[in-house]
Tab-separated table of C-alpha atoms in Angstrom:
chain	number	residue	atom	x	y	z
I	1	MET	CA	111.612	94.559	85.152
I	2	THR	CA	108.002	94.425	86.947
I	3	VAL	CA	106.691	96.031	90.296
I	4	ARG	CA	105.400	93.246	92.601
I	5	THR	CA	105.385	92.428	96.168
I	6	SER	CA	107.667	89.821	97.844
I	7	LEU	CA	105.005	87.484	99.070
I	8	GLY	CA	106.044	84.129	96.961
I	9	LEU	CA	108.619	85.860	95.442
I	10	PRO	CA	110.672	82.880	93.572
I	11	SER	CA	114.174	82.120	94.870
I	12	SER	CA	115.320	82.668	90.915
I	13	VAL	CA	114.011	86.362	91.347
I	14	ARG	CA	115.667	89.030	93.151
I	15	ALA	CA	114.188	92.225	94.615
I	16	LEU	CA	116.092	95.613	93.611
I	17	ASP	CA	116.340	98.359	96.203
I	18	HIS	CA	114.744	101.272	94.460
I	19	VAL	CA	117.438	103.741	95.766
I	20	ALA	CA	120.251	101.614	94.926
I	21	ALA	CA	118.537	100.956	91.365
I	22	GLY	CA	118.090	104.420	91.089
I	23	LEU	CA	114.296	104.386	90.784
I	24	PRO	CA	111.929	106.446	92.099
I	25	ALA	CA	109.618	105.012	95.338
I	26	LEU	CA	106.306	103.595	94.546
I	27	PRO	CA	103.180	105.453	95.552
I	28	PRO	CA	100.748	103.520	98.258
I	29	LEU	CA	98.650	101.134	96.639
I	30	SER	CA	95.059	100.384	98.067
I	31	LEU	CA	93.323	96.677	97.551
I	32	GLU	CA	89.900	95.815	97.991
I	33	LEU	CA	88.502	92.407	98.531
I	34	LEU	CA	85.157	92.091	96.668
I	35	ARG	CA	82.891	89.069	97.286
I	36	ALA	CA	79.928	88.086	95.240
I	37	SER	CA	77.244	87.984	97.915
I	38	SER	CA	76.809	89.811	101.574
I	39	VAL	CA	76.243	86.264	102.731
I	40	SER	CA	79.470	84.006	102.344
I	41	ARG	CA	80.095	80.222	102.963
I	42	PRO	CA	82.512	79.407	105.419
I	43	PRO	CA	85.275	78.393	102.738
I	44	VAL	CA	85.126	81.806	101.258
I	45	GLU	CA	85.384	83.435	104.710
I	46	ARG	CA	88.525	81.577	105.331
I	47	LEU	CA	90.121	82.132	102.176
I	48	ALA	CA	89.251	86.050	102.846
I	49	GLY	CA	90.956	85.572	105.988
I	50	LEU	CA	94.001	83.877	104.873
I	51	ILE	CA	94.391	86.591	102.035
I	52	ILE	CA	94.329	89.405	104.337
I	53	GLU	CA	96.777	87.475	106.744
I	54	SER	CA	99.129	86.970	104.190
I	55	LEU	CA	98.967	90.478	102.779
I	56	GLN	CA	99.283	92.021	106.622
I	57	GLN	CA	102.215	89.790	107.232
I	58	ASP	CA	103.948	90.973	104.065
I	59	ALA	CA	103.340	94.413	104.727
I	60	ALA	CA	104.705	94.456	108.321
């Protein structure tokens, strides 16, 4: 058993409902996206945008 988001969950893995499984609710999790410098190249900005977008969609 492990804790993970449903983002990219393989079809061979199933998510458990914490209430039905008798598990406690997980606390909120904060994430940080760190970059190596204050000036990023366009591919870095694009990747950061994709990561943020995926996480926002998964949270909705």
